[in-house]
Coordinates of C-alpha atoms in Angstrom, one line a residue:
Chain J
M776 CA -16.2 28.6 -0.2
D777 CA -16.8 30.4 3.1
H778 CA -13.8 30.7 5.3
E779 CA -13.9 31.4 9.0
K780 CA -11.0 32.9 10.7
G781 CA -9.1 30.4 12.7
K782 CA -9.1 27.5 10.2
P783 CA -6.0 28.0 8.1
L784 CA -6.2 26.7 4.5
F785 CA -2.5 26.3 4.4
Q786 CA 0.2 25.6 7.0
K787 CA 2.9 27.8 5.5
V788 CA 2.6 30.3 2.6
A789 CA 5.7 31.7 1.0
L790 CA 5.3 35.0 -0.9
I791 CA 8.2 35.5 -3.3
G792 CA 8.5 39.3 -3.5
I793 CA 6.5 41.7 -1.3
G794 CA 5.5 44.8 -3.2
L795 CA 2.0 46.1 -3.6
I796 CA 0.5 42.7 -4.3
G797 CA 2.7 40.6 -2.1
S798 CA 2.2 42.8 0.9
S799 CA -1.5 43.0 0.3
L800 CA -1.6 39.2 0.2
A801 CA 0.4 39.1 3.5
R802 CA -2.0 41.5 5.2
A803 CA -5.1 39.7 3.9
I804 CA -3.8 36.2 4.8
K805 CA -3.0 37.4 8.3
K806 CA -6.3 39.2 8.6
K807 CA -8.4 36.2 7.5
G808 CA -6.2 33.7 9.2
L809 CA -5.6 31.7 6.0
A810 CA -2.2 30.3 7.0
S811 CA -0.4 29.3 10.2
E812 CA 2.7 30.9 8.9
V813 CA 3.5 33.5 6.2
V814 CA 7.0 34.1 5.0
T815 CA 8.6 36.1 2.3
C816 CA 11.9 36.9 0.7
A817 CA 13.3 40.1 -0.8
R818 CA 16.5 40.8 -2.7
S819 CA 17.2 44.2 -1.2
E820 CA 18.1 44.7 2.4
A821 CA 16.0 47.9 2.4
T822 CA 12.9 46.0 1.5
R823 CA 13.6 43.3 4.0
N824 CA 13.9 45.9 6.8
T825 CA 10.7 47.7 5.7
V826 CA 8.8 44.4 5.8
K827 CA 10.2 43.6 9.2
K828 CA 9.3 47.1 10.5
L829 CA 5.8 46.8 9.1
G830 CA 5.4 43.4 10.7
L831 CA 3.8 41.9 7.7
V832 CA 5.1 38.3 7.9
D833 CA 6.5 35.8 10.3
A834 CA 9.9 35.6 8.6
V835 CA 11.8 37.5 5.9
Y836 CA 14.5 35.6 4.0
D837 CA 17.3 36.7 1.6
T838 CA 16.6 34.0 -1.0
P839 CA 13.6 32.2 -2.4
A840 CA 15.2 28.8 -1.7
E841 CA 15.1 29.6 2.1
A842 CA 11.6 31.0 1.9
V843 CA 9.9 28.1 0.1
R844 CA 11.3 25.4 2.4
D845 CA 8.3 23.4 3.8
A846 CA 5.8 25.8 2.3
D847 CA 2.5 24.4 1.1
L848 CA 1.7 27.4 -1.1
I849 CA 4.2 29.5 -2.9
I850 CA 3.1 32.7 -4.7
L851 CA 5.4 34.5 -7.0
C852 CA 4.7 38.3 -6.6
T853 CA 7.6 39.8 -8.6
P854 CA 7.7 41.3 -12.1
V855 CA 7.3 38.3 -14.5
S856 CA 10.8 38.8 -16.0
T857 CA 12.2 37.4 -12.8
Y858 CA 10.2 34.2 -12.8
D859 CA 12.6 32.1 -14.8
D860 CA 15.5 32.6 -12.4
L861 CA 13.3 32.5 -9.3
A862 CA 11.7 29.2 -10.3
A863 CA 15.2 27.7 -11.0
A864 CA 16.5 28.9 -7.6
M865 CA 13.6 27.6 -5.6
A866 CA 12.8 24.4 -7.4
P867 CA 15.3 22.2 -5.4
S868 CA 13.8 23.4 -2.1
L869 CA 10.2 22.8 -2.9
K870 CA 8.5 20.1 -0.8
A871 CA 6.6 17.3 -2.6
G872 CA 2.9 18.2 -3.0
A873 CA 3.6 22.0 -2.7
I874 CA 1.5 24.3 -4.8
V875 CA 3.2 27.1 -6.8
S876 CA 1.1 30.0 -8.0
D877 CA 1.7 33.6 -9.1
V878 CA 0.0 36.9 -9.6
G879 CA 1.6 37.9 -13.0
S880 CA -0.4 39.9 -15.5
V881 CA 0.6 37.5 -18.4
K882 CA 0.2 33.8 -18.3
E883 CA 1.5 32.0 -21.4
S884 CA 5.1 33.2 -20.8
V885 CA 4.8 32.5 -17.1
I886 CA 3.8 28.9 -17.7
R887 CA 6.8 28.6 -20.1
D888 CA 9.2 30.2 -17.7
V889 CA 8.1 28.6 -14.4
G890 CA 6.8 25.2 -15.6
Q891 CA 10.1 24.1 -17.0
H892 CA 11.8 24.2 -13.6
L893 CA 9.2 22.6 -11.3
P894 CA 9.9 19.0 -10.2
D895 CA 7.3 16.3 -10.5
G896 CA 4.9 16.2 -7.6
V897 CA 4.8 20.0 -7.3
H898 CA 1.5 21.6 -8.6
F899 CA 1.5 24.8 -10.7
V900 CA -1.7 26.8 -10.7
P901 CA -0.9 30.2 -12.3
G902 CA -3.1 33.1 -11.2
H903 CA -3.8 36.7 -11.9
P904 CA -5.9 38.9 -9.5
I905 CA -7.4 41.8 -11.5
A906 CA -6.5 44.2 -8.7
G907 CA -3.9 46.8 -8.0
T908 CA -3.3 50.5 -7.7
E909 CA -0.8 52.9 -9.2
H910 CA 1.3 52.7 -6.0
S911 CA 4.1 50.3 -5.5
G912 CA 6.1 48.8 -2.7
P913 CA 5.3 47.0 0.6
E914 CA 3.9 50.1 2.2
A915 CA 1.3 50.5 -0.6
G916 CA -0.5 47.2 0.1
F917 CA -3.8 46.7 2.0
A918 CA -5.7 43.7 3.1
E919 CA -8.9 44.6 1.2
L920 CA -7.3 44.9 -2.2
F921 CA -8.8 41.7 -3.6
E922 CA -12.3 42.0 -2.2
G923 CA -14.9 42.0 -4.9
R924 CA -12.2 41.5 -7.6
W925 CA -11.8 38.8 -10.2
C926 CA -8.9 36.4 -9.9
I927 CA -8.2 34.4 -13.1
L928 CA -6.6 31.0 -12.8
T929 CA -5.0 29.4 -15.9
P930 CA -3.9 25.9 -15.0
V931 CA -2.7 23.8 -17.9
V932 CA -4.6 20.7 -18.9
G933 CA -3.9 17.8 -16.5
T934 CA -3.2 19.9 -13.4
D935 CA -4.2 18.2 -10.2
A936 CA -7.9 19.2 -9.6
Q937 CA -7.4 19.4 -5.8
A938 CA -4.6 21.8 -6.2
I939 CA -6.7 24.0 -8.4
A940 CA -9.6 23.8 -5.9
K941 CA -7.2 24.9 -3.0
V942 CA -5.9 27.9 -4.9
S943 CA -9.5 28.8 -5.9
G944 CA -10.6 28.5 -2.3
F945 CA -7.7 30.7 -1.2
W946 CA -8.8 33.5 -3.5
T947 CA -12.4 33.1 -2.6
A948 CA -11.5 33.4 1.0
L949 CA -9.7 36.7 0.2
G950 CA -13.0 38.0 -1.1
S951 CA -12.3 37.5 -4.8
M952 CA -14.4 35.9 -7.6
V953 CA -12.5 33.2 -9.4
E954 CA -12.6 32.4 -13.1
I955 CA -10.7 29.6 -14.8
M956 CA -9.6 30.0 -18.4
T957 CA -6.8 29.0 -20.8
P958 CA -3.6 31.1 -20.6
H959 CA -4.1 32.0 -24.3
R960 CA -7.5 33.4 -23.7
H961 CA -6.3 35.3 -20.6
D962 CA -3.5 36.9 -22.5
K963 CA -5.8 38.0 -25.3
V964 CA -8.6 39.4 -23.0
L965 CA -6.1 41.2 -20.8
A966 CA -4.3 42.7 -23.9
I967 CA -7.4 44.7 -24.7
T968 CA -8.8 45.3 -21.2
S969 CA -5.6 46.2 -19.5
H970 CA -2.3 46.1 -21.5
L971 CA -3.4 48.3 -24.4
P972 CA -5.1 50.9 -22.1
H973 CA -1.9 51.1 -20.1
L974 CA 0.3 51.4 -23.2
I975 CA -1.9 54.2 -24.5
A976 CA -2.1 56.0 -21.2
Y977 CA 1.7 55.8 -21.0
T978 CA 2.0 57.2 -24.5
I979 CA -0.4 60.2 -24.1
V980 CA 1.2 61.2 -20.9
G981 CA 4.6 61.0 -22.6
T982 CA 3.3 63.1 -25.5
A983 CA 2.2 65.7 -23.0
T984 CA 5.5 65.6 -21.3
D985 CA 7.3 66.5 -24.5
L986 CA 5.3 69.7 -25.0
E987 CA 7.0 73.1 -24.5
E988 CA 7.5 73.9 -20.8
T989 CA 4.7 76.5 -20.4
D990 CA 2.3 74.1 -22.0
Q991 CA 3.3 71.4 -19.6
N992 CA 2.3 73.6 -16.6
D993 CA -1.1 74.2 -18.1
V994 CA -1.4 70.4 -18.8
I995 CA -0.9 69.7 -15.1
K996 CA -3.2 72.6 -14.0
F997 CA -6.1 71.7 -16.3
S998 CA -5.7 67.9 -16.3
A999 CA -9.3 67.3 -14.9
G1000 CA -10.7 67.2 -18.4
G1001 CA -9.8 63.6 -18.9
F1002 CA -6.0 63.6 -18.9
R1003 CA -5.8 63.0 -15.2
D1004 CA -7.4 59.6 -15.5
F1005 CA -4.6 58.7 -17.9
T1006 CA -1.9 59.9 -15.6
R1007 CA -3.2 57.6 -12.8
I1008 CA -2.9 54.6 -15.1
A1009 CA 0.5 55.8 -16.4
A1010 CA 1.9 56.0 -12.9
S1011 CA 1.8 52.2 -12.5
D1012 CA 5.0 50.3 -11.8
P1013 CA 7.5 50.7 -14.7
I1014 CA 9.2 47.4 -14.3
M1015 CA 6.1 45.4 -13.9
W1016 CA 4.6 47.0 -17.0
R1017 CA 7.8 46.7 -19.1
D1018 CA 7.7 43.0 -18.4
V1019 CA 4.0 42.7 -19.3
F1020 CA 4.6 44.2 -22.8
L1021 CA 7.7 42.1 -23.4
N1022 CA 5.9 38.9 -22.4
N1023 CA 2.5 39.5 -24.1
R1024 CA 3.9 40.8 -27.4
E1025 CA 1.7 39.1 -29.9
A1026 CA -1.6 39.8 -28.3
V1027 CA -0.6 43.4 -27.5
L1028 CA 0.6 44.1 -31.1
E1029 CA -2.6 42.5 -32.5
M1030 CA -4.9 44.8 -30.4
L1031 CA -2.6 47.8 -31.0
Q1032 CA -3.0 47.2 -34.7
R1033 CA -6.8 47.2 -34.5
F1034 CA -6.7 50.3 -32.3
T1035 CA -4.5 52.2 -34.7
E1036 CA -6.7 51.3 -37.7
D1037 CA -9.8 52.6 -35.8
L1038 CA -7.9 55.7 -34.7
T1039 CA -6.9 56.4 -38.2
V1040 CA -10.6 56.3 -39.3
L1041 CA -11.5 58.8 -36.6
Q1042 CA -8.5 61.0 -37.5
R1043 CA -9.8 61.1 -41.1
A1044 CA -13.3 61.9 -39.8
V1045 CA -12.0 64.8 -37.7
R1046 CA -10.0 66.1 -40.7
W1047 CA -12.8 66.0 -43.1
G1048 CA -15.5 67.1 -40.7
E1049 CA -17.5 63.9 -40.9
G1050 CA -19.6 64.4 -37.8
D1051 CA -21.8 61.4 -38.4
V1052 CA -18.9 59.0 -38.2
L1053 CA -17.9 60.5 -34.9
E1054 CA -21.4 60.6 -33.5
D1055 CA -22.1 57.0 -34.5
L1056 CA -19.0 55.7 -32.6
F1057 CA -19.6 57.9 -29.6
R1058 CA -23.2 56.5 -29.3
R1059 CA -21.9 52.9 -29.6
T1060 CA -19.2 53.3 -26.9
R1061 CA -21.8 54.7 -24.5
E1062 CA -23.6 51.4 -24.7
V1063 CA -20.5 49.6 -23.6
R1064 CA -20.4 51.6 -20.5
R1065 CA -24.0 50.8 -19.9
G1066 CA -23.2 47.1 -20.2
I1067 CA -20.5 47.5 -17.6
V1068 CA -22.7 49.4 -15.2
D1069 CA -25.6 46.9 -15.8
A1070 CA -23.3 44.0 -15.1
H1071 CA -22.2 45.7 -12.0
Q1072 CA -25.7 46.3 -10.8
A1073 CA -26.7 42.8 -11.6
G1074 CA -24.0 41.6 -9.3
T1075 CA -22.3 39.6 -12.0
F1076 CA -19.4 42.0 -12.1
D1077 CA -16.6 43.4 -10.1
A1078 CA -18.3 44.7 -7.0
R1079 CA -16.1 47.6 -6.6
E1080 CA -17.2 50.2 -9.1
P1081 CA -15.1 53.3 -8.5
D1082 CA -17.0 56.2 -7.0
E1083 CA -18.8 58.3 -9.5
D1084 CA -16.3 61.0 -10.2
P1085 CA -17.5 64.4 -11.5
K1086 CA -14.9 65.4 -14.0
K1087 CA -14.0 66.2 -17.6
Q1088 CA -15.8 68.1 -20.4
Chain D
M945 CA -14.6 87.5 -4.3
D946 CA -16.7 86.2 -1.4
H947 CA -20.4 85.9 -2.0
E948 CA -23.0 85.7 0.7
K949 CA -26.4 84.3 -0.1
G950 CA -29.0 87.0 -0.4
K951 CA -27.0 89.5 -2.5
P952 CA -27.6 88.4 -6.1
L953 CA -24.8 89.2 -8.5
F954 CA -27.4 89.5 -11.4
Q955 CA -31.0 90.3 -11.6
K956 CA -31.9 87.8 -14.3
V957 CA -29.8 84.9 -15.6
A958 CA -30.9 83.1 -18.8
L959 CA -29.5 79.6 -19.4
I960 CA -29.8 78.6 -23.0
G961 CA -30.0 74.9 -22.8
I962 CA -30.4 72.9 -19.6
G963 CA -28.5 69.6 -19.7
L964 CA -25.9 68.4 -17.3
I965 CA -24.1 71.8 -17.2
G966 CA -27.1 74.1 -17.5
S967 CA -29.0 72.3 -14.8
S968 CA -26.0 72.3 -12.5
L969 CA -25.7 76.0 -13.0
A970 CA -29.4 76.5 -12.3
R971 CA -29.1 74.5 -9.1
A972 CA -25.9 76.3 -8.0
I973 CA -27.3 79.8 -8.8
K974 CA -30.4 79.0 -6.8
K975 CA -28.5 77.5 -3.9
K976 CA -26.1 80.4 -3.7
G977 CA -28.6 83.1 -4.4
L978 CA -26.6 84.5 -7.2
A979 CA -29.6 85.8 -9.2
S980 CA -33.1 87.1 -8.5
E981 CA -34.5 85.2 -11.4
V982 CA -33.2 82.2 -13.4
V983 CA -34.9 81.2 -16.7
T984 CA -34.1 78.8 -19.4
C985 CA -35.3 77.5 -22.8
A986 CA -35.4 74.1 -24.4
R987 CA -36.3 73.0 -27.8
S988 CA -38.0 69.8 -26.8
E989 CA -41.3 69.7 -24.9
A990 CA -40.1 66.7 -23.0
T991 CA -37.1 68.6 -21.6
R992 CA -39.2 71.6 -20.8
N993 CA -41.6 69.3 -18.8
T994 CA -38.7 67.6 -17.0
V995 CA -37.2 71.0 -16.0
K996 CA -40.6 72.2 -14.7
K997 CA -41.1 69.0 -12.8
L998 CA -37.6 69.3 -11.2
G999 CA -38.4 73.0 -10.3
L1000 CA -34.9 74.1 -11.5
V1001 CA -35.8 77.6 -12.7
D1002 CA -38.4 80.4 -12.5
A1003 CA -39.5 80.1 -16.1
V1004 CA -39.0 77.8 -19.1
Y1005 CA -39.4 79.2 -22.6
D1006 CA -39.6 77.6 -26.0
T1007 CA -37.2 79.9 -27.6
P1008 CA -33.9 81.7 -26.7
A1009 CA -35.4 85.0 -27.9
E1010 CA -38.0 84.8 -25.1
A1011 CA -35.6 83.6 -22.5
V1012 CA -33.0 86.3 -22.9
R1013 CA -35.4 89.2 -22.7
D1014 CA -34.3 91.6 -19.9
A1015 CA -31.6 89.1 -18.8
D1016 CA -28.3 90.5 -17.4
L1017 CA -26.3 87.3 -17.9
I1018 CA -27.0 84.8 -20.7
I1019 CA -25.1 81.5 -20.7
L1020 CA -25.1 79.2 -23.7
C1021 CA -25.2 75.6 -22.4
T1022 CA -25.8 73.6 -25.5
P1023 CA -23.4 71.7 -27.9
V1024 CA -21.3 74.3 -29.6
S1025 CA -22.6 73.5 -33.1
T1026 CA -25.9 75.2 -32.1
Y1027 CA -24.2 78.5 -31.0
D1028 CA -24.3 80.2 -34.5
D1029 CA -28.1 79.8 -34.8
L1030 CA -28.8 80.5 -31.2
A1031 CA -26.8 83.7 -31.2
A1032 CA -28.6 84.9 -34.3
A1033 CA -32.0 84.0 -32.8
M1034 CA -31.4 85.8 -29.5
A1035 CA -29.4 88.8 -30.6
P1036 CA -32.4 91.1 -31.4
S1037 CA -33.8 90.5 -27.9
L1038 CA -30.7 91.1 -25.9
K1039 CA -30.8 94.2 -23.7
A1040 CA -28.1 96.8 -23.8
G1041 CA -25.3 96.1 -21.4
A1042 CA -26.2 92.4 -21.1
I1043 CA -23.3 89.9 -20.8
V1044 CA -23.3 86.8 -23.0
S1045 CA -21.2 83.8 -21.9
D1046 CA -21.0 80.1 -22.6
V1047 CA -19.6 76.8 -21.3
G1048 CA -18.4 75.3 -24.5
S1049 CA -15.3 73.1 -24.6
V1050 CA -13.7 75.0 -27.5
K1051 CA -13.3 78.7 -27.7
E1052 CA -11.9 80.0 -31.0
S1053 CA -14.9 78.7 -33.0
V1054 CA -17.3 79.9 -30.4
I1055 CA -16.0 83.4 -30.6
R1056 CA -16.3 83.3 -34.4
D1057 CA -19.9 81.8 -34.3
V1058 CA -21.3 83.9 -31.5
G1059 CA -19.3 87.1 -31.8
Q1060 CA -20.6 87.9 -35.3
H1061 CA -24.2 88.2 -34.2
L1062 CA -24.0 90.2 -31.0
P1063 CA -25.0 93.9 -31.2
D1064 CA -22.8 96.7 -29.9
G1065 CA -23.3 97.3 -26.2
V1066 CA -23.6 93.6 -25.4
H1067 CA -20.5 92.1 -23.8
F1068 CA -19.2 88.6 -24.7
V1069 CA -17.1 86.7 -22.2
P1070 CA -16.6 83.1 -23.4
G1071 CA -16.1 80.6 -20.6
H1072 CA -15.3 76.9 -20.1
P1073 CA -15.7 75.2 -16.7
I1074 CA -13.4 72.2 -16.6
A1075 CA -16.2 70.1 -14.9
G1076 CA -18.6 67.5 -16.0
T1077 CA -19.5 63.8 -15.7
E1078 CA -20.3 61.1 -18.2
H1079 CA -24.0 61.6 -17.5
S1080 CA -26.2 63.9 -19.6
G1081 CA -29.5 65.7 -19.3
P1082 CA -31.2 68.0 -16.7
E1083 CA -31.6 65.2 -14.2
A1084 CA -27.8 64.6 -14.1
G1085 CA -26.9 68.0 -12.8
F1086 CA -25.9 69.0 -9.2
A1087 CA -25.1 72.2 -7.5
E1088 CA -21.6 71.3 -6.4
L1089 CA -20.3 70.4 -9.9
F1090 CA -18.2 73.5 -10.2
E1091 CA -16.7 73.6 -6.7
G1092 CA -12.9 73.4 -6.6
R1093 CA -12.8 73.3 -10.4
W1094 CA -11.1 75.6 -12.9
C1095 CA -13.2 77.8 -15.1
I1096 CA -11.3 79.3 -18.0
L1097 CA -12.4 82.6 -19.5
T1098 CA -11.2 83.7 -23.0
P1099 CA -12.4 87.2 -23.7
V1100 CA -11.0 88.8 -26.8
V1101 CA -8.8 91.9 -26.5
G1102 CA -10.9 95.0 -25.8
T1103 CA -13.7 93.3 -23.9
D1104 CA -15.2 95.5 -21.1
A1105 CA -13.2 94.8 -18.0
Q1106 CA -16.2 95.1 -15.7
A1107 CA -18.1 92.5 -17.7
I1108 CA -15.1 90.1 -17.3
A1109 CA -14.9 90.8 -13.6
K1110 CA -18.6 90.1 -13.2
V1111 CA -18.4 86.7 -15.0
S1112 CA -15.2 85.9 -13.0
G1113 CA -17.0 86.8 -9.8
F1114 CA -19.9 84.6 -10.8
W1115 CA -17.7 81.5 -11.2
T1116 CA -15.8 82.3 -8.0
A1117 CA -19.1 82.4 -6.2
L1118 CA -19.9 79.0 -7.6
G1119 CA -16.8 77.7 -6.0
S1120 CA -14.6 77.6 -9.0
M1121 CA -11.1 79.0 -9.6
V1122 CA -10.9 81.3 -12.6
E1123 CA -8.1 81.6 -15.2
I1124 CA -8.1 84.0 -18.1
M1125 CA -6.2 83.1 -21.3
T1126 CA -6.5 83.5 -25.1
P1127 CA -8.9 81.3 -26.9
H1128 CA -6.0 79.9 -29.0
R1129 CA -4.1 78.9 -25.9
H1130 CA -7.3 77.3 -24.4
D1131 CA -8.0 75.3 -27.5
K1132 CA -4.4 74.0 -27.6
V1133 CA -4.2 73.1 -23.9
L1134 CA -7.6 71.4 -23.9
A1135 CA -6.7 69.5 -27.1
I1136 CA -4.1 67.5 -25.1
T1137 CA -5.7 67.5 -21.6
S1138 CA -9.3 66.7 -22.7
H1139 CA -10.0 66.3 -26.4
L1140 CA -7.3 63.8 -27.3
P1141 CA -8.0 61.7 -24.2
H1142 CA -11.6 61.5 -25.1
L1143 CA -10.9 60.6 -28.8
I1144 CA -8.6 57.8 -27.7
A1145 CA -11.0 56.5 -25.1
Y1146 CA -13.8 56.5 -27.6
T1147 CA -11.5 54.6 -30.1
I1148 CA -10.3 51.9 -27.7
V1149 CA -13.8 51.2 -26.4
G1150 CA -14.9 51.0 -30.1
T1151 CA -12.0 48.6 -30.9
A1152 CA -13.2 46.4 -28.0
T1153 CA -16.8 46.5 -29.2
D1154 CA -15.7 45.1 -32.6
L1155 CA -14.2 42.0 -31.0
E1156 CA -15.9 38.7 -31.4
E1157 CA -18.9 38.3 -29.2
T1158 CA -17.5 35.9 -26.6
D1159 CA -14.5 38.2 -26.2
Q1160 CA -16.8 41.2 -25.6
N1161 CA -18.3 39.5 -22.6
D1162 CA -14.9 38.9 -21.1
V1163 CA -14.0 42.5 -21.9
I1164 CA -17.0 43.7 -19.8
K1165 CA -16.3 41.2 -17.1
F1166 CA -12.6 41.9 -16.7
S1167 CA -12.7 45.7 -17.4
A1168 CA -11.2 46.6 -14.0
G1169 CA -7.7 46.3 -15.4
G1170 CA -7.7 49.8 -16.9
F1171 CA -10.3 49.6 -19.6
R1172 CA -13.2 50.6 -17.3
D1173 CA -11.6 54.1 -16.8
F1174 CA -11.7 54.5 -20.6
T1175 CA -15.4 53.4 -20.8
R1176 CA -16.4 56.1 -18.3
I1177 CA -14.7 58.8 -20.5
A1178 CA -16.2 57.2 -23.6
A1179 CA -19.7 57.4 -22.2
S1180 CA -19.7 61.2 -22.4
D1181 CA -22.3 63.0 -24.4
P1182 CA -22.0 62.0 -28.1
I1183 CA -23.3 65.3 -29.6
M1184 CA -21.3 67.5 -27.4
W1185 CA -18.1 65.6 -28.2
R1186 CA -18.8 65.4 -31.9
D1187 CA -19.0 69.2 -31.9
V1188 CA -15.8 69.5 -29.9
F1189 CA -13.8 67.6 -32.6
L1190 CA -15.4 69.4 -35.5
N1191 CA -14.6 72.7 -33.9
N1192 CA -11.1 72.2 -32.6
R1193 CA -9.8 70.3 -35.6
E1194 CA -6.4 71.8 -36.1
A1195 CA -5.3 71.5 -32.4
V1196 CA -6.7 68.0 -32.1
L1197 CA -5.0 66.8 -35.3
E1198 CA -1.7 68.3 -34.2
M1199 CA -1.8 66.5 -30.8
L1200 CA -3.1 63.3 -32.5
Q1201 CA -0.1 63.4 -34.8
R1202 CA 2.3 63.7 -32.0
F1203 CA 0.6 60.9 -30.1
T1204 CA 0.6 58.6 -33.1
E1205 CA 4.4 59.1 -33.6
D1206 CA 5.0 58.3 -29.9
L1207 CA 2.8 55.3 -30.1
T1208 CA 4.6 54.0 -33.1
V1209 CA 7.9 54.2 -31.3
L1210 CA 6.4 52.2 -28.4
Q1211 CA 4.9 49.7 -30.8
R1212 CA 8.3 49.1 -32.3
A1213 CA 9.8 48.7 -28.9
V1214 CA 7.3 46.1 -28.0
R1215 CA 7.9 44.3 -31.3
W1216 CA 11.6 44.2 -30.9
G1217 CA 11.6 43.6 -27.2
E1218 CA 13.4 46.9 -26.4
G1219 CA 12.6 46.9 -22.6
D1220 CA 14.8 49.9 -21.9
V1221 CA 12.7 52.1 -24.2
L1222 CA 9.5 51.1 -22.4
E1223 CA 11.0 51.4 -19.0
D1224 CA 12.4 54.9 -19.7
L1225 CA 9.0 56.2 -20.8
F1226 CA 7.1 54.5 -17.9
R1227 CA 9.5 56.2 -15.4
R1228 CA 9.0 59.6 -17.0
T1229 CA 5.2 59.4 -17.0
R1230 CA 5.2 58.4 -13.3
E1231 CA 6.8 61.8 -12.6
V1232 CA 4.0 63.6 -14.4
R1233 CA 1.5 62.0 -12.0
R1234 CA 3.6 63.1 -9.1
G1235 CA 3.5 66.7 -10.5
I1236 CA -0.3 66.5 -10.5
V1237 CA -0.5 65.1 -7.1
D1238 CA 2.0 67.6 -5.8
A1239 CA 0.1 70.5 -7.4
H1240 CA -3.0 69.2 -5.7
Q1241 CA -1.5 68.9 -2.3
A1242 CA 0.0 72.4 -2.7
G1243 CA -3.5 73.7 -3.2
T1244 CA -2.7 75.2 -6.5
F1245 CA -4.7 72.7 -8.4
D1246 CA -8.2 71.4 -8.8
A1247 CA -9.3 70.7 -5.2
R1248 CA -11.3 67.6 -6.2
E1249 CA -8.9 64.8 -6.8
P1250 CA -10.9 61.7 -7.4
D1251 CA -10.8 59.2 -4.6
E1252 CA -8.0 56.8 -4.8
D1253 CA -9.4 53.9 -6.7
P1254 CA -7.7 50.5 -6.2
K1255 CA -7.8 49.0 -9.7
K1256 CA -5.9 47.7 -12.7
Q1257 CA -2.8 45.5 -13.0

């Protein structure tokens, strides 16, 4: 769906929470003219003042109930552990026909937590933009964050088709590619492509942090050999990621178990000097990278491949 | 040490092997005028033809013995498992006073393998530039690869100070920062900053490869959530990395053991929903990233921070 500036898709959009993702949405909606009015709410006065100073939205409220009043589209942009209470708080103020969506990194638990509170006549279209950085807060956002990125929508069976189409059109207008799948599939795929990589990155950076102090200095100094990539991932928002692991437990534990088995095989190969086991795996994994690069070049993939970065050895 | 083009540091430099690192050295030496003559050798005719076609060096030989004749500086640029045979083959042809160095990612095994073959009067100054990409082969090199990068030298006690100074000056002229440490320390630091991250990246990409086929497609499609960073690391040269693990076994197994213990604690926290354990770690690791970014900004660190890359969530 092409969108030209000046034809808002929604009259009023309410962003519940305005950190990296919420503030990027605010900027992008404004830039592309996707709504006549964008409002938000934030619990802390400091955040509300920052948002006002940055001029990101038309109004900043203290509570979600105030923010969602008369809104056509409401997007939850807070850590997923807050969804239950937020949905309960805003439910009575939602107007009939409103669409509620979110940007949470897990989807089954979100449908459980939010769905139970929403009144009849309000449409719920859960979403997850595969986009972000290791920075947090309203200052960290930027309007181009979603361009060339996938956004996965996971509506439950029976959701109003027009509501799904409107949310899909919204993300397309932001420059994203939209994919619709079941929440179960989403949580499984993201467990291996995102949640496990984060858990492992957090772990190895923690392991390095526990080294003796002189070693730690060298770790920081010589981090270009691969470690630095992990530190970037492991700098992601602590609360958001805590909530991801607490809310996608089964899928994460399943992938973690597979990973641990595979790592144990490699550990044994290193210990016993089985070079062929190592080499076989290392050749296989190289092919996966080629698949990603090919998908990228074929244009069927995330358009925003990071710059080639000379590093490691 | 400043180096102006036109004053070669060495008369003749011989690069033994000419893949990503060797060909980057050839290009950089030519570009900066660091030697009057640069030669190389390669086992395969295809590589020799590629190198000739690219015009990277003044002469390409079939054997190391031919290449090192009259050379003032010889740099081994092949996977470290080849060093033993290469050193034995070239030793009789080395001229008195020649300096032998290398670019291998492990150092204790290199000193054992190479040191035993070198005649008296030849100086051995092992080196390791912390630089590279996931690409391999003579076409993949570029002259700027070493700029702003650390190069670690690990000469054994008693090595000729002038030889160390010459190798140090060589890397400085290539734009690198030089650090001298013991081979034991090098192997320990690199085990955590480079070898373990690579082993883990190879493992997780392998784990994803073993998923059912439909899941694999989704893994490639939605890899921007963190996984893609791992695939880049896991696309590094299979032979080179096999050799690294075979030759730094003790340090890698030690770090791997620590990592596994830490991961098990996290796994338990995920299983039992211990959010505070997760959050505590995630806050700590964020500080490590800040240390790296601060070191970078203070100019005491690798000057080539990768571009900020919006990604993951």
